[in-house]
XYZ file of C-alpha atoms in Angstrom:
584
model
C 62.999 -15.364 20.868
C 65.806 -12.871 20.125
C 66.311 -14.488 16.719
C 62.581 -14.153 16.034
C 62.594 -10.438 16.885
C 65.798 -9.591 15.018
C 64.545 -11.599 12.049
C 62.203 -8.667 11.320
C 65.066 -6.221 10.623
C 65.063 -6.974 6.879
C 66.055 -3.743 5.076
C 67.353 -2.184 8.306
C 70.302 -4.535 8.750
C 72.806 -2.039 7.291
C 71.841 0.793 9.709
C 72.075 -1.780 12.505
C 75.683 -2.485 11.496
C 76.656 1.152 10.906
C 75.308 2.326 14.284
C 77.772 0.381 16.500
C 80.632 1.203 14.104
C 79.838 4.909 14.501
C 79.650 4.526 18.275
C 83.025 2.792 18.405
C 84.464 5.622 16.292
C 83.037 8.151 18.736
C 84.538 6.278 21.696
C 87.983 6.116 20.078
C 87.894 9.875 19.515
C 86.848 10.462 23.127
C 89.653 8.252 24.419
C 92.276 10.107 22.356
C 91.363 13.518 23.794
C 92.547 12.801 27.420
C 95.925 11.640 26.045
C 96.283 14.858 24.048
C 95.261 16.904 27.088
C 97.949 15.189 29.153
C 100.579 15.992 26.512
C 99.566 19.651 26.455
C 100.060 19.817 30.228
C 103.302 17.795 30.370
C 105.044 18.981 27.191
C 103.310 22.181 26.208
C 102.568 24.033 29.450
C 105.451 22.623 31.515
C 107.806 23.088 28.554
C 106.437 26.558 27.725
C 106.071 25.469 24.087
C 103.221 27.512 22.618
C 103.568 26.024 19.138
C 103.208 22.535 20.578
C 100.089 23.603 22.515
C 98.545 25.029 19.330
C 99.376 21.929 17.257
C 97.961 19.519 19.812
C 94.990 21.819 20.407
C 94.164 21.739 16.697
C 94.478 17.947 16.775
C 91.999 17.884 19.677
C 89.545 20.018 17.688
C 89.804 17.696 14.678
C 89.363 14.612 16.876
C 86.389 16.236 18.639
C 84.742 17.052 15.291
C 85.290 13.481 14.087
C 83.790 12.206 17.333
C 80.816 14.535 16.918
C 80.199 13.325 13.359
C 80.465 9.709 14.493
C 77.970 10.424 17.298
C 75.549 12.069 14.872
C 75.903 9.096 12.521
C 75.241 6.690 15.387
C 72.110 8.615 16.418
C 70.811 8.770 12.835
C 71.409 5.124 11.942
C 70.311 3.931 15.374
C 67.006 5.794 15.106
C 66.457 4.440 11.612
C 67.217 0.866 12.650
C 65.100 0.892 15.850
C 62.063 2.599 14.332
C 62.353 0.338 11.291
C 62.395 -2.748 13.513
C 59.333 -1.447 15.376
C 57.516 -0.836 12.077
C 58.303 -4.330 10.797
C 57.296 -5.957 14.084
C 53.945 -4.179 14.067
C 53.355 -5.100 10.444
C 54.324 -8.744 11.032
C 52.061 -8.973 14.073
C 49.160 -7.209 12.364
C 49.491 -9.377 9.251
C 49.419 -12.500 11.408
C 46.472 -11.205 13.446
C 44.528 -10.825 10.196
C 44.843 -14.588 9.690
C 43.578 -15.370 13.200
C 40.349 -17.207 13.669
C 37.894 -16.046 16.293
C 39.366 -18.704 18.595
C 42.861 -17.187 18.272
C 41.549 -13.698 19.032
C 39.651 -15.028 22.053
C 42.929 -16.522 23.324
C 44.795 -13.188 23.385
C 41.858 -10.764 23.850
C 41.622 -7.608 21.769
C 43.019 -5.399 24.555
C 46.007 -7.729 24.947
C 46.730 -7.519 21.225
C 46.535 -3.715 21.352
C 49.091 -3.666 24.200
C 51.448 -5.907 22.261
C 51.159 -3.763 19.131
C 51.803 -0.531 21.030
C 53.476 -0.647 24.447
C 55.435 -3.862 23.896
C 56.748 -2.828 20.475
C 57.737 0.603 21.847
C 59.731 -1.140 24.587
C 61.545 -3.223 21.977
C 62.210 -0.098 19.897
C 63.730 1.763 22.863
C 65.746 -1.259 23.963
C 67.118 -1.870 20.469
C 68.140 1.778 20.124
C 69.908 1.581 23.474
C 71.602 -1.710 22.607
C 72.883 -0.427 19.262
C 74.271 2.746 20.781
C 74.982 2.341 24.489
C 75.627 -1.402 24.469
C 78.453 -0.821 21.997
C 79.608 2.506 23.363
C 79.710 1.601 27.062
C 81.785 -1.630 26.882
C 84.078 -0.154 24.230
C 84.566 3.020 26.266
C 85.192 1.061 29.459
C 87.644 -1.395 27.882
C 89.618 1.270 26.019
C 89.704 3.490 29.117
C 90.970 0.571 31.244
C 93.622 -0.292 28.676
C 94.762 3.342 28.458
C 94.792 3.578 32.256
C 96.999 0.484 32.547
C 99.314 1.926 29.901
C 99.649 5.185 31.861
C 99.850 3.716 35.393
C 99.057 0.046 36.137
C 99.008 0.567 39.922
C 96.289 3.252 39.819
C 94.402 1.389 37.077
C 93.879 -1.502 39.504
C 91.550 0.808 41.462
C 89.312 1.045 38.401
C 89.403 -2.687 37.814
C 88.281 -3.469 41.373
C 85.509 -0.840 41.117
C 84.296 -2.300 37.811
C 84.136 -5.844 39.227
C 82.262 -4.756 42.374
C 79.786 -2.555 40.512
C 79.217 -5.227 37.866
C 78.281 -7.759 40.550
C 75.970 -5.209 42.208
C 74.206 -4.405 38.923
C 73.546 -8.098 38.254
C 72.097 -8.467 41.761
C 69.798 -5.451 41.279
C 68.570 -6.603 37.882
C 67.740 -10.090 39.115
C 65.505 -8.511 41.759
C 63.799 -6.080 39.355
C 63.171 -8.567 36.528
C 60.128 -10.243 38.091
C 58.367 -6.912 38.520
C 58.914 -5.848 34.925
C 57.557 -9.180 33.699
C 54.339 -8.745 35.658
C 53.698 -5.117 34.756
C 52.703 -5.814 31.125
C 49.862 -8.064 32.207
C 48.608 -5.049 34.148
C 48.814 -2.991 30.946
C 46.456 -5.491 29.279
C 43.876 -4.909 32.013
C 44.286 -1.144 31.761
C 43.747 -1.183 27.992
C 40.786 -3.483 28.445
C 39.210 -0.996 30.869
C 39.771 1.917 28.459
C 38.522 0.007 25.413
C 35.391 -1.197 27.180
C 34.614 2.252 28.571
C 35.086 4.128 25.295
C 33.145 1.636 23.172
C 30.248 1.626 25.653
C 30.376 5.304 26.648
C 26.676 5.815 25.865
C 25.691 3.015 28.227
C 28.037 4.357 30.897
C 26.416 7.789 30.726
C 22.890 6.416 30.455
C 23.346 4.490 33.711
C 25.393 7.263 35.352
C 28.303 4.885 35.919
C 31.106 7.380 35.349
C 32.210 7.204 38.975
C 32.341 3.407 38.886
C 34.315 3.398 35.604
C 36.692 6.027 36.993
C 37.246 3.841 40.030
C 37.894 0.790 37.856
C 40.385 2.682 35.688
C 42.062 4.173 38.754
C 42.518 0.686 40.201
C 44.072 -0.619 36.979
C 46.373 2.424 36.721
C 47.294 2.120 40.402
C 48.294 -1.511 39.926
C 50.734 -0.487 37.173
C 52.019 2.376 39.308
C 52.637 0.140 42.305
C 54.401 -2.473 40.200
C 56.688 0.114 38.614
C 57.397 1.665 42.026
C 58.509 -1.718 43.349
C 60.817 -2.181 40.393
C 62.144 1.364 40.541
C 62.847 1.091 44.279
C 65.230 -1.712 43.464
C 66.703 -0.064 40.369
C 67.260 3.331 42.063
C 69.729 1.707 44.452
C 72.039 1.708 41.471
C 72.375 5.527 41.452
C 73.731 6.165 44.967
C 76.009 3.124 44.856
C 77.392 4.245 41.499
C 77.912 7.832 42.726
C 79.607 6.679 45.915
C 81.944 4.453 43.893
C 82.816 7.291 41.483
C 83.750 9.665 44.273
C 85.613 6.984 46.179
C 87.676 6.221 43.066
C 88.385 9.911 42.461
C 89.493 10.449 46.077
C 91.622 7.320 46.137
C 93.295 8.073 42.797
C 93.833 11.709 43.752
C 95.457 10.711 47.056
C 97.617 7.970 45.547
C 98.387 10.021 42.434
C 99.462 13.052 44.475
C 102.021 10.948 46.322
C 103.287 9.537 43.025
C 103.591 13.027 41.481
C 105.584 14.224 44.499
C 107.925 11.235 44.147
C 108.176 11.828 40.365
C 106.525 8.469 39.572
C 103.655 10.197 37.724
C 103.285 13.426 35.765
C 100.498 15.956 36.287
C 99.213 15.424 32.738
C 99.054 11.660 33.247
C 97.117 12.284 36.463
C 94.571 14.411 34.583
C 94.221 11.709 31.942
C 93.622 9.055 34.619
C 90.899 11.133 36.283
C 89.210 11.610 32.897
C 89.386 7.876 32.243
C 87.946 7.290 35.710
C 84.820 9.221 34.765
C 84.626 7.426 31.400
C 84.824 3.997 33.042
C 82.246 4.720 35.704
C 79.882 6.477 33.292
C 80.137 3.417 31.059
C 79.043 1.302 34.006
C 76.104 3.655 34.541
C 75.125 3.185 30.905
C 75.392 -0.578 31.218
C 73.085 -0.535 34.245
C 70.513 1.439 32.187
C 70.859 -1.111 29.411
C 70.201 -3.931 31.852
C 67.030 -2.181 33.054
C 65.765 -1.657 29.507
C 66.665 -5.172 28.381
C 64.934 -6.603 31.440
C 61.774 -4.684 30.595
C 61.948 -5.481 26.901
C 62.572 -9.213 27.416
C 59.019 -9.578 28.727
C 57.751 -7.541 25.760
C 59.801 -9.614 23.308
C 58.257 -12.805 24.655
C 54.735 -11.412 24.267
C 55.441 -10.216 20.716
C 56.966 -13.569 19.758
C 53.809 -15.307 21.017
C 51.687 -13.339 18.527
C 54.144 -13.864 15.659
C 54.424 -17.608 16.369
C 50.690 -18.112 16.848
C 49.268 -20.215 14.064
C 45.667 -19.768 13.146
C 43.460 -22.601 14.278
C 41.750 -22.382 10.870
C 43.829 -22.621 7.703
C 43.416 -23.466 4.030
C 43.823 -27.086 2.923
C 46.705 -28.010 0.615
C 44.505 -28.137 -2.486
C 41.476 -25.974 -1.691
C 38.232 -25.984 -3.644
C 37.966 -22.636 -5.429
C 34.276 -22.539 -6.322
C 31.093 -22.734 -4.255
C 28.526 -24.594 -6.361
C 25.357 -23.344 -4.645
C 23.933 -22.242 -1.316
C 22.843 -25.620 0.019
C 23.895 -26.290 3.645
C 24.228 -29.525 5.574
C 25.081 -30.127 9.241
C 26.067 -33.747 9.812
C 26.202 -34.772 13.507
C 27.963 -31.543 14.472
C 29.370 -30.912 17.927
C 31.108 -27.614 18.712
C 32.758 -25.952 21.722
C 34.608 -22.642 21.958
C 37.044 -24.201 24.397
C 38.273 -27.701 23.621
C 38.592 -28.351 27.356
C 34.936 -27.561 28.043
C 32.942 -30.331 29.663
C 29.838 -29.651 27.569
C 29.812 -28.623 23.875
C 27.924 -25.491 22.851
C 26.276 -27.321 19.941
C 25.299 -30.964 20.328
C 24.654 -33.452 17.530
C 23.234 -30.962 15.015
C 21.707 -32.528 11.898
C 20.216 -30.171 9.315
C 19.642 -30.184 5.567
C 18.943 -26.799 3.907
C 18.278 -26.467 0.181
C 19.837 -23.770 -1.950
C 17.614 -20.678 -2.174
C 15.563 -21.506 0.921
C 14.753 -18.857 3.496
C 15.359 -20.339 6.929
C 14.393 -18.678 10.198
C 16.359 -19.459 13.345
C 14.790 -18.702 16.671
C 15.641 -19.500 20.263
C 16.304 -18.034 23.672
C 19.450 -16.200 24.703
C 22.311 -18.696 24.987
C 20.633 -21.307 22.799
C 23.652 -21.182 20.394
C 21.927 -19.593 17.384
C 24.963 -17.460 16.500
C 27.321 -20.360 17.150
C 25.379 -22.411 14.601
C 25.694 -19.896 11.755
C 29.332 -19.042 12.566
C 30.280 -22.556 11.472
C 28.884 -22.024 7.958
C 31.462 -19.384 6.960
C 34.077 -21.261 8.977
C 34.651 -18.567 11.550
C 35.102 -21.552 13.854
C 35.732 -25.218 13.091
C 33.525 -28.035 14.344
C 34.743 -30.458 17.026
C 32.877 -33.426 15.585
C 30.920 -34.043 12.414
C 30.990 -31.726 9.417
C 29.385 -28.651 7.888
C 28.963 -28.671 4.111
C 28.164 -25.824 1.705
C 27.326 -26.635 -1.899
C 27.795 -30.325 -1.096
C 31.453 -29.885 0.018
C 32.858 -29.772 3.558
C 33.682 -26.133 4.373
C 37.152 -27.234 5.535
C 37.993 -28.136 1.924
C 37.301 -24.659 0.531
C 39.710 -21.786 0.117
C 38.580 -19.569 2.994
C 38.479 -16.390 0.931
C 36.323 -18.094 -1.701
C 33.972 -19.502 0.942
C 33.586 -16.247 2.867
C 33.001 -14.272 -0.314
C 30.007 -16.512 -0.979
C 28.702 -16.450 2.606
C 27.768 -12.936 3.702
C 27.285 -12.539 7.426
C 25.671 -9.561 9.127
C 26.665 -10.096 12.746
C 24.816 -9.015 15.871
C 27.337 -6.234 16.489
C 27.005 -4.047 13.421
C 30.300 -2.315 12.675
C 30.810 0.599 10.314
C 34.173 2.211 9.666
C 35.144 5.849 9.381
C 34.555 6.986 5.800
C 31.675 7.824 3.481
C 28.625 5.618 3.028
C 29.949 4.668 -0.403
C 33.292 3.611 1.076
C 31.621 1.556 3.810
C 29.289 -0.237 1.439
C 32.082 -1.078 -0.985
C 33.598 -3.329 1.668
C 31.117 -5.789 0.160
C 32.431 -5.221 -3.361
C 35.209 -2.694 -3.914
C 34.383 -2.595 -7.650
C 30.655 -1.957 -7.159
C 29.195 0.857 -9.265
C 27.122 3.657 -7.763
C 24.023 2.043 -9.272
C 24.803 -1.332 -7.635
C 25.365 0.370 -4.273
C 22.056 2.180 -4.518
C 20.292 -1.041 -5.547
C 21.654 -2.867 -2.485
C 20.522 -0.004 -0.263
C 17.045 -0.181 -1.768
C 16.843 -3.905 -0.947
C 17.948 -3.186 2.630
C 15.520 -0.240 2.913
C 18.494 2.036 3.605
C 17.951 4.332 0.620
C 15.042 6.118 2.283
C 17.182 7.633 5.069
C 20.387 8.028 3.022
C 18.650 10.245 0.467
C 17.420 12.508 3.260
C 20.972 13.192 4.404
C 22.498 16.481 3.138
C 25.357 14.738 1.337
C 23.517 11.519 0.519
C 25.816 8.593 -0.191
C 28.855 10.837 0.354
C 27.850 11.406 3.995
C 30.808 10.743 6.285
C 30.297 7.957 8.815
C 32.128 8.391 12.104
C 34.172 5.510 13.504
C 31.807 2.760 14.629
C 28.867 4.482 12.918
C 28.160 6.702 15.919
C 26.438 9.375 13.813
C 23.669 7.039 12.593
C 21.005 5.234 14.582
C 21.078 1.533 15.428
C 18.442 0.699 12.829
C 20.209 2.728 10.138
C 23.478 1.032 10.989
C 21.837 -2.381 10.656
C 20.372 -1.572 7.241
C 23.723 -0.261 5.965
C 25.392 -3.479 7.096
C 22.736 -5.532 5.314
C 23.294 -3.525 2.121
C 27.052 -4.068 2.445
C 26.503 -7.824 2.720
C 24.191 -7.853 -0.307
C 26.840 -6.190 -2.468
C 28.909 -9.371 -2.222
C 26.148 -11.106 -4.218
C 26.499 -14.150 -1.955
C 25.068 -17.611 -2.354
C 24.280 -17.604 1.378
C 23.138 -14.570 3.378
C 23.120 -14.788 7.182
C 21.331 -12.123 9.209
C 22.251 -12.643 12.859
C 19.495 -10.717 14.647
C 20.298 -7.937 12.198
C 16.856 -6.339 12.039
C 16.259 -6.121 15.784
C 16.653 -2.323 15.743
C 14.260 -1.677 12.852
C 10.510 -1.370 13.130
C 8.221 -4.225 12.172
C 7.072 -2.589 8.924
C 10.654 -2.042 7.694
C 11.545 -5.580 8.731
C 8.690 -6.871 6.577
C 9.825 -4.733 3.604
C 13.353 -6.125 3.859
C 12.109 -9.717 3.965
C 9.817 -9.110 0.993
C 12.668 -7.557 -1.019
C 14.843 -10.586 -0.260
C 12.162 -13.004 -1.419
C 11.581 -11.129 -4.677
C 15.067 -9.884 -5.597
C 17.461 -12.626 -4.437
C 15.385 -15.833 -4.682
C 18.407 -18.043 -5.440
C 20.336 -16.916 -2.362
C 19.962 -19.085 0.734
C 18.854 -16.788 3.548
C 19.289 -17.572 7.251
C 17.476 -15.117 9.504
C 18.125 -15.213 13.249
C 15.453 -13.302 15.139
C 13.737 -12.908 18.490
C 10.373 -11.960 16.970
C 8.363 -14.770 15.462
C 6.831 -12.231 13.067
C 10.295 -11.896 11.487
C 10.527 -15.602 10.635
C 6.996 -16.978 10.340
C 6.923 -16.450 6.566
C 10.216 -18.313 6.071
C 10.194 -21.594 4.146
C 11.221 -23.396 7.316
C 12.169 -22.414 10.867
C 14.794 -23.895 13.202
C 13.982 -23.772 16.921
C 17.161 -23.866 19.021
C 17.204 -24.776 22.696
C 20.327 -25.335 24.824
C 22.583 -26.019 21.840
C 20.212 -28.518 20.217
C 17.673 -28.375 17.402
C 14.346 -28.648 19.218
C 12.260 -28.278 16.076
C 12.628 -27.746 12.309
C 9.700 -27.116 10.032
C 7.236 -24.576 8.670
C 5.410 -22.088 10.869
C 2.257 -24.206 10.772
C 4.117 -27.452 11.529
C 5.899 -25.959 14.513
C 2.696 -24.456 15.892
C 1.175 -27.912 15.768
C 4.134 -29.984 16.974
C 6.646 -27.821 18.904
C 5.821 -26.783 22.457
C 8.466 -24.050 22.729
C 7.514 -22.412 19.441
C 3.794 -22.548 20.210
C 4.201 -21.020 23.689
C 6.366 -18.185 22.410
C 4.027 -17.520 19.488
C 1.048 -17.321 21.787
C 2.871 -15.014 24.218
C 3.958 -12.697 21.398
C 0.593 -12.613 19.707
C -0.926 -11.877 23.104
C 1.474 -8.921 23.430
C 0.603 -7.548 19.997
C 3.493 -9.389 18.446
C 6.157 -7.286 20.140
C 7.297 -9.643 22.897
C 10.848 -10.945 22.939
C 11.552 -14.640 22.393
C 13.065 -14.922 25.875
C 9.724 -13.930 27.356
C 8.273 -17.187 26.158
C 7.654 -20.406 28.014
C 10.160 -22.586 29.805
C 12.965 -23.194 27.346
């Protein structure tokens, strides 16, 4: 795991090497100063030698400046290395997430991935900065201070050694207790982010149903869980402070008492005593730093594991070794297809699907909620892979195509229409980044989007807010249809993508498709029979199975579900929803 994380340093390896070298240089300078101070006291002040005091004082200034420069260098290179590692980790994770199939994303959840890209990476960044600086400085400072103390007075230095051993054991005990809490807290972060993401994305629904109080309560509960978990961990970790302080003062008192007796008996000089007290503070402060490092490393170890999981995750859908690079036509074939979102599910979502669709046909797909209409079309562009059987496009199994080639020829307008922040032109050119203004306008005309775009003050240069919040649902749907058309696909899938437009506009869009893109295979998922009755053929889905497949007239004559729904919708002036139909 550590190797995986550090493997993302790349161009920041040199700053990672220079940082500890600078810190060691700073420590050496700090350790020299107490020795020089002792000499000033013993030889300069006691010997009344002003020239010696000045010479050693100047040496102290030079050493202090060198130490300051080394410290600045350590801070600069450490910041560069840690922020660089964080940048590379985020990029590596994001790049890998882009390869994920829908199944991979379902495994982690979008809120979990956000937490890993933000909070977890920040923890690694802070921990790496601390390791590069404090993890080198603290041990080096402690070891050099101990060595210098033993050189000055071995008997008094034993006090430090005993204190270091006892405090080291105590720190390990504390960290072992706190570790389990830090590992659990990041799962709580996932739930908190999930609550925020859900609330913000559905803020209109929240306000429409006056559910602010409920959402506040839900967020408060998630935040409280994180608070309580951190409090438990901090209660354990804060024991470190008083124990450390008590040890520092105990060492100072003991050394002062023993040192005073040694000075009186001429076994120790006053300057040496001052140096020992300075080294005492250095040693114990180094232990304090090490305890902070242990806390940060404990927290970051859980984050490192979560980051490594995303980096190591392999997409469940990948290109074959020698992919087919051309889609011949828009013909589609389902051959005994079974599919489940979870391989451990007892029942598949789609069961033994057999369909043959000719290139250029317009196919309607209709069925109740949960009948697996969307699941069926998701297999065509290989957003998911089948469990059994095969799906073929242009006479070739979709698993043999290069995925980019396949998806460029299969345009999908999903149920959740998503627009991105930017102008209308910029949004539409997601379909074809090289599309001319004329081609964009032509696609909008086919999708009946031109009529409302031209009424906007800035026309096609109108800025779309994130998620398309400044356009209506129907306008958003038509823009997404136009974006899909710009790809000039061989297969166009509209997954309930005209549900927010009026019946007249829906009819215009279908007519434009029939006249302008006759060679494109069109799959139209709808709840209204009026949206599909003019299709060449219609698929009736029920509980993951094909209950009927034929023309409008054939289904009226032979399919009970279709006939009952048609009659109920015609009886309601054609506006009834499919789910209001008969028992299906």
